[in-house]
Tab-separated table of C-alpha atoms in Angstrom:
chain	number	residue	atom	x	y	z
T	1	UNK	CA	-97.422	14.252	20.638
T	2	UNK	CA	-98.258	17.923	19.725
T	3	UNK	CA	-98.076	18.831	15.978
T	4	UNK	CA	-95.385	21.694	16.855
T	5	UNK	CA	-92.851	19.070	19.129
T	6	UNK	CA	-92.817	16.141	16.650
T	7	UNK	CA	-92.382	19.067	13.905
T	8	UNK	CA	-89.565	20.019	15.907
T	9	UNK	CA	-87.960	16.153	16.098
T	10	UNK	CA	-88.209	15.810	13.107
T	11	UNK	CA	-86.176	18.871	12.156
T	12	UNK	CA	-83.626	18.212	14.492
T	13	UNK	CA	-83.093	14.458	13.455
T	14	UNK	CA	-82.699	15.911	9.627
T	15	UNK	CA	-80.717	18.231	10.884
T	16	UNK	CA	-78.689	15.506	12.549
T	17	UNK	CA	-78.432	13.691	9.673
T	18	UNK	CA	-77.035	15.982	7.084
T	19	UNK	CA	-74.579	17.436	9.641
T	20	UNK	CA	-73.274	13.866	10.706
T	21	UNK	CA	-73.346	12.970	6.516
T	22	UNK	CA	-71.084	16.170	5.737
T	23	UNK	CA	-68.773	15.424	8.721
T	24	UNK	CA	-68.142	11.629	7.176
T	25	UNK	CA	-68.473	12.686	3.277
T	26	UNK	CA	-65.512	11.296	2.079
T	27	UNK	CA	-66.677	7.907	3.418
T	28	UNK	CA	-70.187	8.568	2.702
T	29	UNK	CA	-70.288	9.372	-1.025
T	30	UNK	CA	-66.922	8.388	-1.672
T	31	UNK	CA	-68.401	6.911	-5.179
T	32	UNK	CA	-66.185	4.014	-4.283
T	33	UNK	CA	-68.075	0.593	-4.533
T	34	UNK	CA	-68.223	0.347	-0.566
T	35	UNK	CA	-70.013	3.455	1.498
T	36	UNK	CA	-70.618	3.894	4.630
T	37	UNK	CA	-72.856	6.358	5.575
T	38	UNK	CA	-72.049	6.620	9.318
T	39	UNK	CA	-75.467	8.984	9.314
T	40	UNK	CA	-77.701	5.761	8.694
T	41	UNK	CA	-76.879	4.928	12.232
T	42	UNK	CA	-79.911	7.190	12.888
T	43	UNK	CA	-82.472	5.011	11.280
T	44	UNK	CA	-82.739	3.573	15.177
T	45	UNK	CA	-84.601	6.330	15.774
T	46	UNK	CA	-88.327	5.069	14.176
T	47	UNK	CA	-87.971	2.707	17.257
T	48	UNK	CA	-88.552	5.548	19.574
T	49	UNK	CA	-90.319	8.167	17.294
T	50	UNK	CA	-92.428	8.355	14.272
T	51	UNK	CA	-90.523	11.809	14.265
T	52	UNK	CA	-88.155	10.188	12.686
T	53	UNK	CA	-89.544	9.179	9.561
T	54	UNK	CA	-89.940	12.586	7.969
T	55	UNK	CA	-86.721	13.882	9.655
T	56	UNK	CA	-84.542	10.855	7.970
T	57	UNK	CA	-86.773	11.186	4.674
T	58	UNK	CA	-85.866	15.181	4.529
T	59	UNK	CA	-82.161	14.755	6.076
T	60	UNK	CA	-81.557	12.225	3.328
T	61	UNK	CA	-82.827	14.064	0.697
T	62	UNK	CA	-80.857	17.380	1.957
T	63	UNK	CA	-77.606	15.273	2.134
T	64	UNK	CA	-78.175	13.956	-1.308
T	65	UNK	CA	-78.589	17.252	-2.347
T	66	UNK	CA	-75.545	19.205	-0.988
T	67	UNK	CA	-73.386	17.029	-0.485
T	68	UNK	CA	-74.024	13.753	-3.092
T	69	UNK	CA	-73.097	14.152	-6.912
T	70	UNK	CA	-75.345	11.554	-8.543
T	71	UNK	CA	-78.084	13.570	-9.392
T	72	UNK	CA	-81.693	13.912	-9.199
T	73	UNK	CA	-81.607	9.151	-8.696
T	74	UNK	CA	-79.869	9.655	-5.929
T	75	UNK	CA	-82.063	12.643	-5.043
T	76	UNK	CA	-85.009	10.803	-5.368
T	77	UNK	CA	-84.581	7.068	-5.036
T	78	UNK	CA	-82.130	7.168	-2.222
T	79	UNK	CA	-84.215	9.606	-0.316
T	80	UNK	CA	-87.504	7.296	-1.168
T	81	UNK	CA	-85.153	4.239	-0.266
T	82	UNK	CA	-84.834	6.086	3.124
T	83	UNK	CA	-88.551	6.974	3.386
T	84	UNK	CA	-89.695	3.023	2.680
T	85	UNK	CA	-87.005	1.883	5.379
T	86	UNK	CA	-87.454	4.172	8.310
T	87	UNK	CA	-91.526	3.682	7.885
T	88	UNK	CA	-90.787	-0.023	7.763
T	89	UNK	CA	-88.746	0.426	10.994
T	90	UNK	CA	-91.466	2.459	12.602
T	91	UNK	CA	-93.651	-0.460	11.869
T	92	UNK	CA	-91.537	-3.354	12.841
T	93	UNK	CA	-90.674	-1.310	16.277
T	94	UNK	CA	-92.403	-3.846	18.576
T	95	UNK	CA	-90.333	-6.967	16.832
T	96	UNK	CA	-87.166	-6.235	18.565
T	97	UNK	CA	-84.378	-4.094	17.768
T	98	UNK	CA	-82.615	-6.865	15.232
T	99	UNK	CA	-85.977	-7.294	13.289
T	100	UNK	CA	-86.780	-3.250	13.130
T	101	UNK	CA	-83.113	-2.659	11.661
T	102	UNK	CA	-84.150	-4.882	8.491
T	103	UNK	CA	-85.362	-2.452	6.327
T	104	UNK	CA	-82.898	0.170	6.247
T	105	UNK	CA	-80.570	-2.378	4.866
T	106	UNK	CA	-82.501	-4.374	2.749
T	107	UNK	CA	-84.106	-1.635	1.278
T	108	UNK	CA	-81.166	0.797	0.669
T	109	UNK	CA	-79.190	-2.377	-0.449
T	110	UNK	CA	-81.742	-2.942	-3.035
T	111	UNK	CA	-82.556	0.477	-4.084
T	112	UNK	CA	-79.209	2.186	-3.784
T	113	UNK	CA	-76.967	-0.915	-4.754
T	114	UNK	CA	-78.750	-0.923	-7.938
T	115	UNK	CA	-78.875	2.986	-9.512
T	116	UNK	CA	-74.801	2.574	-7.761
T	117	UNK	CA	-74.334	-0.074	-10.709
T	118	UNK	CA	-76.242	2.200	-13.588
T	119	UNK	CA	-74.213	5.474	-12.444
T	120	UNK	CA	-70.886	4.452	-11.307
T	121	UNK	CA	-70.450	1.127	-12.072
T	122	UNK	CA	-71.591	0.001	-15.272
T	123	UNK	CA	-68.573	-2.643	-15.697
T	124	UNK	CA	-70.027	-4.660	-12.336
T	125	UNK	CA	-72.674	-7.171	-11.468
T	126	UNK	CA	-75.359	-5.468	-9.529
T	127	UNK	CA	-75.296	-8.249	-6.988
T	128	UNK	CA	-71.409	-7.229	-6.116
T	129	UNK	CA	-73.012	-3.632	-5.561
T	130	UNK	CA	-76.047	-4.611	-3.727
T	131	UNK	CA	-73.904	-6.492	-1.554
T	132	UNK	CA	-71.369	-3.896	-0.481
T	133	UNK	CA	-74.543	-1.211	-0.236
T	134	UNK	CA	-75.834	-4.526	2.137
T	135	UNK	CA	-72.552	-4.156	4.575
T	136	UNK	CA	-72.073	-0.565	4.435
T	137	UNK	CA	-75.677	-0.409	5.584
T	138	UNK	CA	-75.097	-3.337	7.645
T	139	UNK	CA	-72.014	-1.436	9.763
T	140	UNK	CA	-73.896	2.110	9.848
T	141	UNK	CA	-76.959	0.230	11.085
T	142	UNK	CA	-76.257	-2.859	13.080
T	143	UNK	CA	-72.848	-1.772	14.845
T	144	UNK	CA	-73.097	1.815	14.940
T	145	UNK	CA	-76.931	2.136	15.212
T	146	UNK	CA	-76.889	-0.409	18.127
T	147	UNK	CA	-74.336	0.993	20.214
T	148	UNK	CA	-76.718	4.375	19.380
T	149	UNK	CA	-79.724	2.802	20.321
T	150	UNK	CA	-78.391	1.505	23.783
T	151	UNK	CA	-77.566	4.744	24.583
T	152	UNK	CA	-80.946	5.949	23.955
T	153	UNK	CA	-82.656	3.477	25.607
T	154	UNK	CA	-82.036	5.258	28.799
T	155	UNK	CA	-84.236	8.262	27.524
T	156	UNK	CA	-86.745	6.068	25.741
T	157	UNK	CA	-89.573	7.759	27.615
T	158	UNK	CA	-88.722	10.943	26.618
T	159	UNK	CA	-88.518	10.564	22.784
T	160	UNK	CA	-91.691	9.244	22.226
């Protein structure tokens, strides 16, 4: 792929990204213990194009920034959360759709589940918020991201 087109995916899947997370905000940082961050549905994309990677890494990280409230952790370790799991996807790409879609759950479960218990909810065991990070990541990715993902697999070719 030539340096200036995958610059160009990239930009377009952040872009993507923080437009789809400001459209759902309410539901995506609703600093309620469940989130779903219909935007993750995009982390199907490392399947069809290491493009992806930076674009979710940068459309995470822009989303965190306008639209999030928790700071420079959320800033940083849910963007690097993001990172890990769509480079992890990329990676796991020729394992099957249900194996690729792993990481982003596991790893924002993890990651984002625990700084949700240090910032918001101090009063909570971490494995109550690393399990509702789990199925908020678990709907975005698995129900949304699949139905996504069979959509695109009609133009598979032309995303590489």
């Amino acid at each position: 792929m030539k340096k200036s087109s995958y610059i160009v995916k990239a930009s377009l899947i952040a872009a993507i990204y923080v437009i789809i997370t400001g459209l759902f905000a309410p539901i995506s940082f609703g600093h309620g213990i469940f989130q779903l961050r219909i935007s993750e549905a995009l982390t199907v994309l490392p399947i069809y194009t290491s493009a992806a990677i930076p674009g979710l890494f940068v459309g995470c990280m822009m989303s965190n920034l306008i639209f999030g409230g928790l700071g420079i952790i959320d800033l940083i370790f849910g963007s690097l959360a993001t990172l890990i799991a769509s480079y992890l996807t990329y990676k796991l790409k020729n394992k099957g759709k249900i194996i690729a879609l792993i990481p982003p759950v596991v790893v924002n479960a993890l990651i984002v589940g625990t700084y949700l218990k240090i910032l918001l909810f101090k009063d909570v065991n971490v494995l109550v918020t690393i399990g509702y990070t789990f199925l908020g990541q678990l709907g975005a990715c698995y129900i949304i991201g699949m139905m996504f993902s069979m959509a695109l697999d009609k133009y598979k070719d032309k995303l590489k």
